[in-house]
PDB file of C-alpha atoms in Angstrom:
ATOM      1  CA  LEU A  10       0.184  -0.126  -0.243  1.00  0.00           C
ATOM      2  CA  ALA A  11       1.364   3.498  -1.356  1.00  0.00           C
ATOM      3  CA  LYS A  12       1.573   4.780   1.302  1.00  0.00           C
ATOM      4  CA  THR A  13       3.477   9.122   2.243  1.00  0.00           C
ATOM      5  CA  THR A  14       4.865  11.047   5.454  1.00  0.00           C
ATOM      6  CA  GLN A  15       5.354  13.905   6.598  1.00  0.00           C
ATOM      7  CA  PRO A  16       5.557  15.061  10.544  1.00  0.00           C
ATOM      8  CA  ILE A  17       2.148  17.759  11.445  1.00  0.00           C
ATOM      9  CA  SER A  18       4.194  20.074  12.352  1.00  0.00           C
ATOM     10  CA  MET A  19       7.280  21.384  13.352  1.00  0.00           C
ATOM     11  CA  ASP A  20       8.531  24.815  14.634  1.00  0.00           C
ATOM     12  CA  SER A  21      11.655  26.664  13.907  1.00  0.00           C
ATOM     13  CA  TYR A  22      13.767  29.915  15.468  1.00  0.00           C
ATOM     14  CA  GLU A  23      14.856  31.943  12.743  1.00  0.00           C
ATOM     15  CA  GLY A  24      18.463  31.686  11.551  1.00  0.00           C
ATOM     16  CA  GLN A  25      18.312  28.032  12.486  1.00  0.00           C
ATOM     17  CA  GLU A  26      18.993  25.345   9.775  1.00  0.00           C
ATOM     18  CA  VAL A  27      14.818  23.332   9.207  1.00  0.00           C
ATOM     19  CA  ASN A  28      15.077  19.160   8.222  1.00  0.00           C
ATOM     20  CA  ILE A  29      12.261  17.717   7.258  1.00  0.00           C
ATOM     21  CA  THR A  30      11.443  14.521   6.616  1.00  0.00           C
ATOM     22  CA  CYS A  31       8.812  12.481   4.285  1.00  0.00           C
ATOM     23  CA  SER A  32       9.083   8.732   4.816  1.00  0.00           C
ATOM     24  CA  HIS A  33       8.352   6.913   1.130  1.00  0.00           C
ATOM     25  CA  ASN A  34       7.776   3.372   1.000  1.00  0.00           C
ATOM     26  CA  ASN A  35       8.161   1.147  -3.118  1.00  0.00           C
ATOM     27  CA  ILE A  36       8.220   4.352  -4.282  1.00  0.00           C
ATOM     28  CA  ALA A  37       8.706   4.643  -8.490  1.00  0.00           C
ATOM     29  CA  THR A  38      12.401   3.322  -9.312  1.00  0.00           C
ATOM     30  CA  ASN A  39      13.027   6.017 -13.061  1.00  0.00           C
ATOM     31  CA  ASP A  40      11.098   9.170 -11.119  1.00  0.00           C
ATOM     32  CA  TYR A  41      11.680  12.055  -9.212  1.00  0.00           C
ATOM     33  CA  ILE A  42      11.344  13.296  -5.603  1.00  0.00           C
ATOM     34  CA  THR A  43      10.110  16.610  -5.181  1.00  0.00           C
ATOM     35  CA  TRP A  44       9.306  18.629  -2.913  1.00  0.00           C
ATOM     36  CA  TYR A  45       6.369  22.026  -2.478  1.00  0.00           C
ATOM     37  CA  GLN A  46       5.768  24.984  -0.244  1.00  0.00           C
ATOM     38  CA  GLN A  47       1.958  26.871  -0.243  1.00  0.00           C
ATOM     39  CA  PHE A  48       1.627  29.603   1.969  1.00  0.00           C
ATOM     40  CA  PRO A  49      -2.313  30.171   3.180  1.00  0.00           C
ATOM     41  CA  SER A  50      -4.908  30.662   0.426  1.00  0.00           C
ATOM     42  CA  GLN A  51      -2.307  29.946  -2.881  1.00  0.00           C
ATOM     43  CA  GLY A  52      -1.261  27.245  -5.383  1.00  0.00           C
ATOM     44  CA  PRO A  53       1.455  24.969  -4.372  1.00  0.00           C
ATOM     45  CA  ARG A  54       5.562  26.191  -5.244  1.00  0.00           C
ATOM     46  CA  PHE A  55       8.783  24.106  -6.338  1.00  0.00           C
ATOM     47  CA  ILE A  56      10.579  23.991  -3.919  1.00  0.00           C
ATOM     48  CA  ILE A  57      13.414  21.778  -5.626  1.00  0.00           C
ATOM     49  CA  GLN A  58      13.704  18.592  -6.848  1.00  0.00           C
ATOM     50  CA  GLY A  59      16.122  15.468  -6.473  1.00  0.00           C
ATOM     51  CA  TYR A  60      16.230  11.593  -7.914  1.00  0.00           C
ATOM     52  CA  LYS A  61      19.185  10.750  -5.700  1.00  0.00           C
ATOM     53  CA  THR A  62      22.547  11.240  -3.264  1.00  0.00           C
ATOM     54  CA  LYS A  63      21.899  15.273  -2.687  1.00  0.00           C
ATOM     55  CA  VAL A  64      20.760  18.623  -4.525  1.00  0.00           C
ATOM     56  CA  THR A  65      21.002  21.868  -4.702  1.00  0.00           C
ATOM     57  CA  ASN A  66      19.488  25.224  -4.960  1.00  0.00           C
ATOM     58  CA  GLU A  67      19.339  28.418  -4.167  1.00  0.00           C
ATOM     59  CA  VAL A  68      16.606  27.430  -1.283  1.00  0.00           C
ATOM     60  CA  ALA A  69      17.041  24.115  -0.384  1.00  0.00           C
ATOM     61  CA  SER A  70      18.526  21.233   0.015  1.00  0.00           C
ATOM     62  CA  LEU A  71      17.429  17.344  -0.547  1.00  0.00           C
ATOM     63  CA  PHE A  72      18.927  14.846   0.928  1.00  0.00           C
ATOM     64  CA  ILE A  73      18.117  11.845  -0.793  1.00  0.00           C
ATOM     65  CA  PRO A  74      19.491   8.166   0.593  1.00  0.00           C
ATOM     66  CA  ALA A  75      20.466   5.215  -1.716  1.00  0.00           C
ATOM     67  CA  ASP A  76      17.199   3.108  -1.108  1.00  0.00           C
ATOM     68  CA  ARG A  77      14.859   6.334  -1.760  1.00  0.00           C
ATOM     69  CA  LYS A  78      12.541   5.389   0.985  1.00  0.00           C
ATOM     70  CA  SER A  79      12.542   9.124   2.434  1.00  0.00           C
ATOM     71  CA  SER A  80      14.307  12.277   1.504  1.00  0.00           C
ATOM     72  CA  THR A  81      14.727  15.026   3.412  1.00  0.00           C
ATOM     73  CA  LEU A  82      14.037  18.801   3.074  1.00  0.00           C
ATOM     74  CA  SER A  83      16.318  20.979   3.610  1.00  0.00           C
ATOM     75  CA  LEU A  84      16.605  24.774   5.010  1.00  0.00           C
ATOM     76  CA  PRO A  85      18.589  26.833   5.541  1.00  0.00           C
ATOM     77  CA  ARG A  86      18.951  29.595   8.563  1.00  0.00           C
ATOM     78  CA  VAL A  87      15.341  30.100   7.970  1.00  0.00           C
ATOM     79  CA  SER A  88      13.374  33.299   7.868  1.00  0.00           C
ATOM     80  CA  LEU A  89      10.136  34.182   9.080  1.00  0.00           C
ATOM     81  CA  SER A  90       9.058  34.222   5.488  1.00  0.00           C
ATOM     82  CA  ASP A  91       9.563  30.390   5.140  1.00  0.00           C
ATOM     83  CA  THR A  92       6.159  30.072   7.501  1.00  0.00           C
ATOM     84  CA  ALA A  93       4.142  27.797   5.427  1.00  0.00           C
ATOM     85  CA  VAL A  94       3.374  24.142   4.398  1.00  0.00           C
ATOM     86  CA  TYR A  95       5.398  22.192   2.922  1.00  0.00           C
ATOM     87  CA  TYR A  96       5.217  19.143  -0.229  1.00  0.00           C
ATOM     88  CA  CYS A  97       6.245  16.520  -0.677  1.00  0.00           C
ATOM     89  CA  LEU A  98       5.641  14.665  -4.176  1.00  0.00           C
ATOM     90  CA  VAL A  99       6.244  10.561  -5.499  1.00  0.00           C
ATOM     91  CA  VAL A 100       5.212   8.759  -8.301  1.00  0.00           C
ATOM     92  CA  TYR A 101       3.603   5.189  -7.400  1.00  0.00           C
ATOM     93  CA  PRO A 102       4.056   2.106  -9.225  1.00  0.00           C
ATOM     94  CA  ARG A 103       0.565   1.175 -10.940  1.00  0.00           C
ATOM     95  CA  GLY A 104       0.730  -1.827 -12.935  1.00  0.00           C
ATOM     96  CA  SER A 105       2.006  -0.625 -15.899  1.00  0.00           C
ATOM     97  CA  ALA A 106       0.877   3.517 -14.568  1.00  0.00           C
ATOM     98  CA  ARG A 107       2.122   5.483 -11.963  1.00  0.00           C
ATOM     99  CA  GLN A 108      -0.080   7.559 -10.094  1.00  0.00           C
ATOM    100  CA  LEU A 109       1.627  10.901  -8.238  1.00  0.00           C
ATOM    101  CA  THR A 110       1.690  11.309  -4.041  1.00  0.00           C
ATOM    102  CA  PHE A 111       1.716  14.841  -2.299  1.00  0.00           C
ATOM    103  CA  GLY A 112       2.666  13.802   1.723  1.00  0.00           C
ATOM    104  CA  SER A 113       0.273  15.252   3.471  1.00  0.00           C
ATOM    105  CA  GLY A 114       1.721  17.975   4.366  1.00  0.00           C
ATOM    106  CA  THR A 115       4.282  19.420   7.910  1.00  0.00           C
ATOM    107  CA  GLN A 116       3.037  22.737   8.927  1.00  0.00           C
ATOM    108  CA  LEU A 117       6.786  24.721   9.054  1.00  0.00           C
ATOM    109  CA  THR A 118       6.030  28.104  12.282  1.00  0.00           C
ATOM    110  CA  VAL A 119       9.095  30.277  12.556  1.00  0.00           C
ATOM    111  CA  LEU A 120       9.492  32.266  15.887  1.00  0.00           C
ATOM    112  CA  PRO A 121      11.149  35.589  16.470  1.00  0.00           C
TER     113      PRO A 121
ATOM    114  CA  ASN B   3       2.989  35.963 -18.720  1.00  0.00           C
ATOM    115  CA  ALA B   4       0.710  35.536 -16.727  1.00  0.00           C
ATOM    116  CA  GLY B   5       1.638  31.228 -15.251  1.00  0.00           C
ATOM    117  CA  VAL B   6      -1.434  28.719 -14.970  1.00  0.00           C
ATOM    118  CA  THR B   7      -4.936  30.948 -14.204  1.00  0.00           C
ATOM    119  CA  GLN B   8      -8.296  28.595 -12.899  1.00  0.00           C
ATOM    120  CA  THR B   9     -11.700  30.466 -13.597  1.00  0.00           C
ATOM    121  CA  PRO B  10     -13.809  30.781 -11.267  1.00  0.00           C
ATOM    122  CA  LYS B  11     -12.003  32.220  -7.808  1.00  0.00           C
ATOM    123  CA  PHE B  12     -14.823  31.020  -5.903  1.00  0.00           C
ATOM    124  CA  ARG B  13     -18.294  29.149  -5.816  1.00  0.00           C
ATOM    125  CA  VAL B  14     -21.487  27.875  -4.213  1.00  0.00           C
ATOM    126  CA  LEU B  15     -23.495  24.900  -5.511  1.00  0.00           C
ATOM    127  CA  LYS B  16     -26.819  23.616  -4.657  1.00  0.00           C
ATOM    128  CA  THR B  17     -26.400  20.025  -4.603  1.00  0.00           C
ATOM    129  CA  GLY B  18     -27.365  18.103  -8.253  1.00  0.00           C
ATOM    130  CA  GLN B  19     -26.295  21.356 -10.058  1.00  0.00           C
ATOM    131  CA  SER B  20     -23.137  21.192 -12.096  1.00  0.00           C
ATOM    132  CA  MET B  21     -20.527  23.422 -13.050  1.00  0.00           C
ATOM    133  CA  THR B  22     -17.227  23.889 -15.099  1.00  0.00           C
ATOM    134  CA  LEU B  23     -13.499  24.573 -14.073  1.00  0.00           C
ATOM    135  CA  LEU B  24     -11.374  25.986 -16.631  1.00  0.00           C
ATOM    136  CA  CYS B  25      -7.250  26.326 -15.818  1.00  0.00           C
ATOM    137  CA  ALA B  26      -5.688  28.165 -19.050  1.00  0.00           C
ATOM    138  CA  GLN B  27      -1.987  27.996 -19.042  1.00  0.00           C
ATOM    139  CA  ASP B  28       0.561  29.746 -21.890  1.00  0.00           C
ATOM    140  CA  MET B  29       3.829  28.246 -20.884  1.00  0.00           C
ATOM    141  CA  ASN B  30       2.380  25.787 -23.629  1.00  0.00           C
ATOM    142  CA  HIS B  31       2.813  22.605 -21.794  1.00  0.00           C
ATOM    143  CA  GLU B  32       2.367  19.214 -22.189  1.00  0.00           C
ATOM    144  CA  TYR B  33       0.984  18.365 -18.880  1.00  0.00           C
ATOM    145  CA  MET B  34      -1.260  18.975 -16.967  1.00  0.00           C
ATOM    146  CA  TYR B  35      -3.435  18.167 -14.096  1.00  0.00           C
ATOM    147  CA  TRP B  36      -6.603  18.755 -11.855  1.00  0.00           C
ATOM    148  CA  TYR B  37      -6.550  18.074  -8.142  1.00  0.00           C
ATOM    149  CA  ARG B  38      -8.384  18.401  -4.871  1.00  0.00           C
ATOM    150  CA  GLN B  39      -6.803  19.763  -1.695  1.00  0.00           C
ATOM    151  CA  ASP B  40      -8.821  19.229   2.015  1.00  0.00           C
ATOM    152  CA  PRO B  41      -7.931  19.795   5.739  1.00  0.00           C
ATOM    153  CA  GLY B  42      -5.898  17.283   6.740  1.00  0.00           C
ATOM    154  CA  MET B  43      -5.218  14.993   3.261  1.00  0.00           C
ATOM    155  CA  GLY B  44      -2.360  17.429   1.485  1.00  0.00           C
ATOM    156  CA  LEU B  45      -3.232  16.418  -2.570  1.00  0.00           C
ATOM    157  CA  ARG B  46      -4.769  14.246  -3.930  1.00  0.00           C
ATOM    158  CA  LEU B  47      -5.138  13.863  -7.539  1.00  0.00           C
ATOM    159  CA  ILE B  48      -8.382  13.466  -9.876  1.00  0.00           C
ATOM    160  CA  HIS B  49      -7.075  13.703 -13.408  1.00  0.00           C
ATOM    161  CA  TYR B  50      -4.964  14.606 -15.581  1.00  0.00           C
ATOM    162  CA  SER B  51      -3.803  14.968 -19.199  1.00  0.00           C
ATOM    163  CA  VAL B  52      -0.157  14.051 -20.704  1.00  0.00           C
ATOM    164  CA  GLY B  53      -0.895  15.920 -24.157  1.00  0.00           C
ATOM    165  CA  GLU B  54      -4.201  17.749 -26.265  1.00  0.00           C
ATOM    166  CA  GLY B  55      -7.449  15.606 -26.548  1.00  0.00           C
ATOM    167  CA  THR B  56      -5.699  12.942 -24.238  1.00  0.00           C
ATOM    168  CA  THR B  57      -7.119  12.431 -20.386  1.00  0.00           C
ATOM    169  CA  ALA B  58      -6.300   9.249 -17.213  1.00  0.00           C
ATOM    170  CA  LYS B  59      -7.842   9.155 -14.286  1.00  0.00           C
ATOM    171  CA  GLY B  60      -5.959   9.896 -11.089  1.00  0.00           C
ATOM    172  CA  GLU B  61      -6.129   8.983  -7.599  1.00  0.00           C
ATOM    173  CA  VAL B  62      -9.836   9.689  -6.701  1.00  0.00           C
ATOM    174  CA  PRO B  63     -11.658  10.380 -10.332  1.00  0.00           C
ATOM    175  CA  ASP B  64     -15.446   9.473  -9.522  1.00  0.00           C
ATOM    176  CA  GLY B  65     -17.771  11.954  -9.855  1.00  0.00           C
ATOM    177  CA  TYR B  66     -15.351  13.680 -12.357  1.00  0.00           C
ATOM    178  CA  ASN B  67     -14.750  14.741 -16.230  1.00  0.00           C
ATOM    179  CA  VAL B  68     -12.096  16.293 -18.207  1.00  0.00           C
ATOM    180  CA  SER B  69     -10.818  17.379 -21.410  1.00  0.00           C
ATOM    181  CA  ARG B  70      -8.668  18.630 -22.800  1.00  0.00           C
ATOM    182  CA  LEU B  71      -9.655  20.133 -26.351  1.00  0.00           C
ATOM    183  CA  LYS B  72      -7.075  22.466 -27.107  1.00  0.00           C
ATOM    184  CA  LYS B  73      -2.863  22.298 -25.120  1.00  0.00           C
ATOM    185  CA  GLN B  74      -3.442  25.470 -23.280  1.00  0.00           C
ATOM    186  CA  ASN B  75      -6.733  24.766 -21.558  1.00  0.00           C
ATOM    187  CA  PHE B  76      -7.767  21.435 -19.117  1.00  0.00           C
ATOM    188  CA  LEU B  77     -11.520  21.728 -17.649  1.00  0.00           C
ATOM    189  CA  LEU B  78     -12.928  19.989 -14.977  1.00  0.00           C
ATOM    190  CA  GLY B  79     -16.557  19.463 -15.050  1.00  0.00           C
ATOM    191  CA  LEU B  80     -19.240  17.842 -11.836  1.00  0.00           C
ATOM    192  CA  GLU B  81     -22.248  16.798 -13.393  1.00  0.00           C
ATOM    193  CA  SER B  82     -24.118  16.265 -10.508  1.00  0.00           C
ATOM    194  CA  ALA B  83     -22.545  18.356  -7.328  1.00  0.00           C
ATOM    195  CA  ALA B  84     -22.031  16.966  -3.855  1.00  0.00           C
ATOM    196  CA  PRO B  85     -20.976  17.606  -0.860  1.00  0.00           C
ATOM    197  CA  SER B  86     -18.403  15.723  -1.148  1.00  0.00           C
ATOM    198  CA  GLN B  87     -16.922  17.948  -3.285  1.00  0.00           C
ATOM    199  CA  THR B  88     -16.298  20.865  -0.766  1.00  0.00           C
ATOM    200  CA  SER B  89     -12.882  21.663  -1.817  1.00  0.00           C
ATOM    201  CA  VAL B  90     -10.497  23.241  -3.601  1.00  0.00           C
ATOM    202  CA  TYR B  91      -9.219  22.633  -6.961  1.00  0.00           C
ATOM    203  CA  PHE B  92      -5.723  23.281  -7.500  1.00  0.00           C
ATOM    204  CA  CYS B  93      -4.585  23.370 -11.564  1.00  0.00           C
ATOM    205  CA  ALA B  94      -1.178  22.543 -12.183  1.00  0.00           C
ATOM    206  CA  SER B  95       0.886  22.021 -15.252  1.00  0.00           C
ATOM    207  CA  SER B  96       4.621  20.662 -16.162  1.00  0.00           C
ATOM    208  CA  PRO B  97       6.563  20.382 -19.052  1.00  0.00           C
ATOM    209  CA  LYS B  98       6.955  17.002 -20.097  1.00  0.00           C
ATOM    210  CA  VAL B  99       7.505  14.205 -18.165  1.00  0.00           C
ATOM    211  CA  TRP B 100       6.290  12.799 -14.782  1.00  0.00           C
ATOM    212  CA  ASN B 101       7.320  15.140 -11.734  1.00  0.00           C
ATOM    213  CA  THR B 102       9.233  18.016 -13.180  1.00  0.00           C
ATOM    214  CA  GLU B 103       8.838  21.610 -11.491  1.00  0.00           C
ATOM    215  CA  ALA B 104       4.476  22.222 -11.656  1.00  0.00           C
ATOM    216  CA  PHE B 105       3.636  25.285 -11.492  1.00  0.00           C
ATOM    217  CA  PHE B 106      -0.087  25.651  -9.715  1.00  0.00           C
ATOM    218  CA  GLY B 107      -3.002  28.417 -10.358  1.00  0.00           C
ATOM    219  CA  GLN B 108      -4.686  29.884  -7.420  1.00  0.00           C
ATOM    220  CA  GLY B 109      -7.425  27.357  -6.502  1.00  0.00           C
ATOM    221  CA  THR B 110     -10.770  27.442  -7.107  1.00  0.00           C
ATOM    222  CA  ARG B 111     -12.773  27.129  -2.936  1.00  0.00           C
ATOM    223  CA  LEU B 112     -15.787  25.305  -4.522  1.00  0.00           C
ATOM    224  CA  THR B 113     -18.913  24.558  -1.376  1.00  0.00           C
ATOM    225  CA  VAL B 114     -21.621  22.115  -2.308  1.00  0.00           C
ATOM    226  CA  VAL B 115     -24.232  22.555  -0.413  1.00  0.00           C
TER     227      VAL B 115
END
């Protein structure tokens, strides 16, 4: 059974590094793992995407172990404006097709 | 550059009524998606399209129909609305293969009474 699990919420202080982990067993072997950010009353916004090991862009890093059963989004030095819900998005095989599945989201609250 | 535009932004329907949600993208993307978002459940894929004239079912397709007659537009239809379809609906588009960077619209908040 495809299941994608994230912590419901996390609190952090400004300037700290935040790591959010998503667990996803048996995802498709040839598809990316993607993370999105969502503010209230807005659509999700792409943050970062990776296939394996580590990916870094100007806003975040993504760590993916070799077994690809989890992924960790790392936000360096968060600010108040990083308060949002963060979702992982993975692909599960479904017979000959594939199924896009979002995690249930992690509410990150950054405190001053 | 508008990106992904959804129409309408808000709507209240009575049970049994029908309506169509319109999604338009101006990025010449091949893939388009319709999601619904409910509290505590994240986003669930309703239907998607891999190109003009093609559609496919996602995770929760029952009660919805879609059409992609033009590459830039993806329509989501509710033939007979039910209270269980009260949700926020998001449309998204992406350039090509699965799971590349997708661009989302601002959402449509639908209430069925």
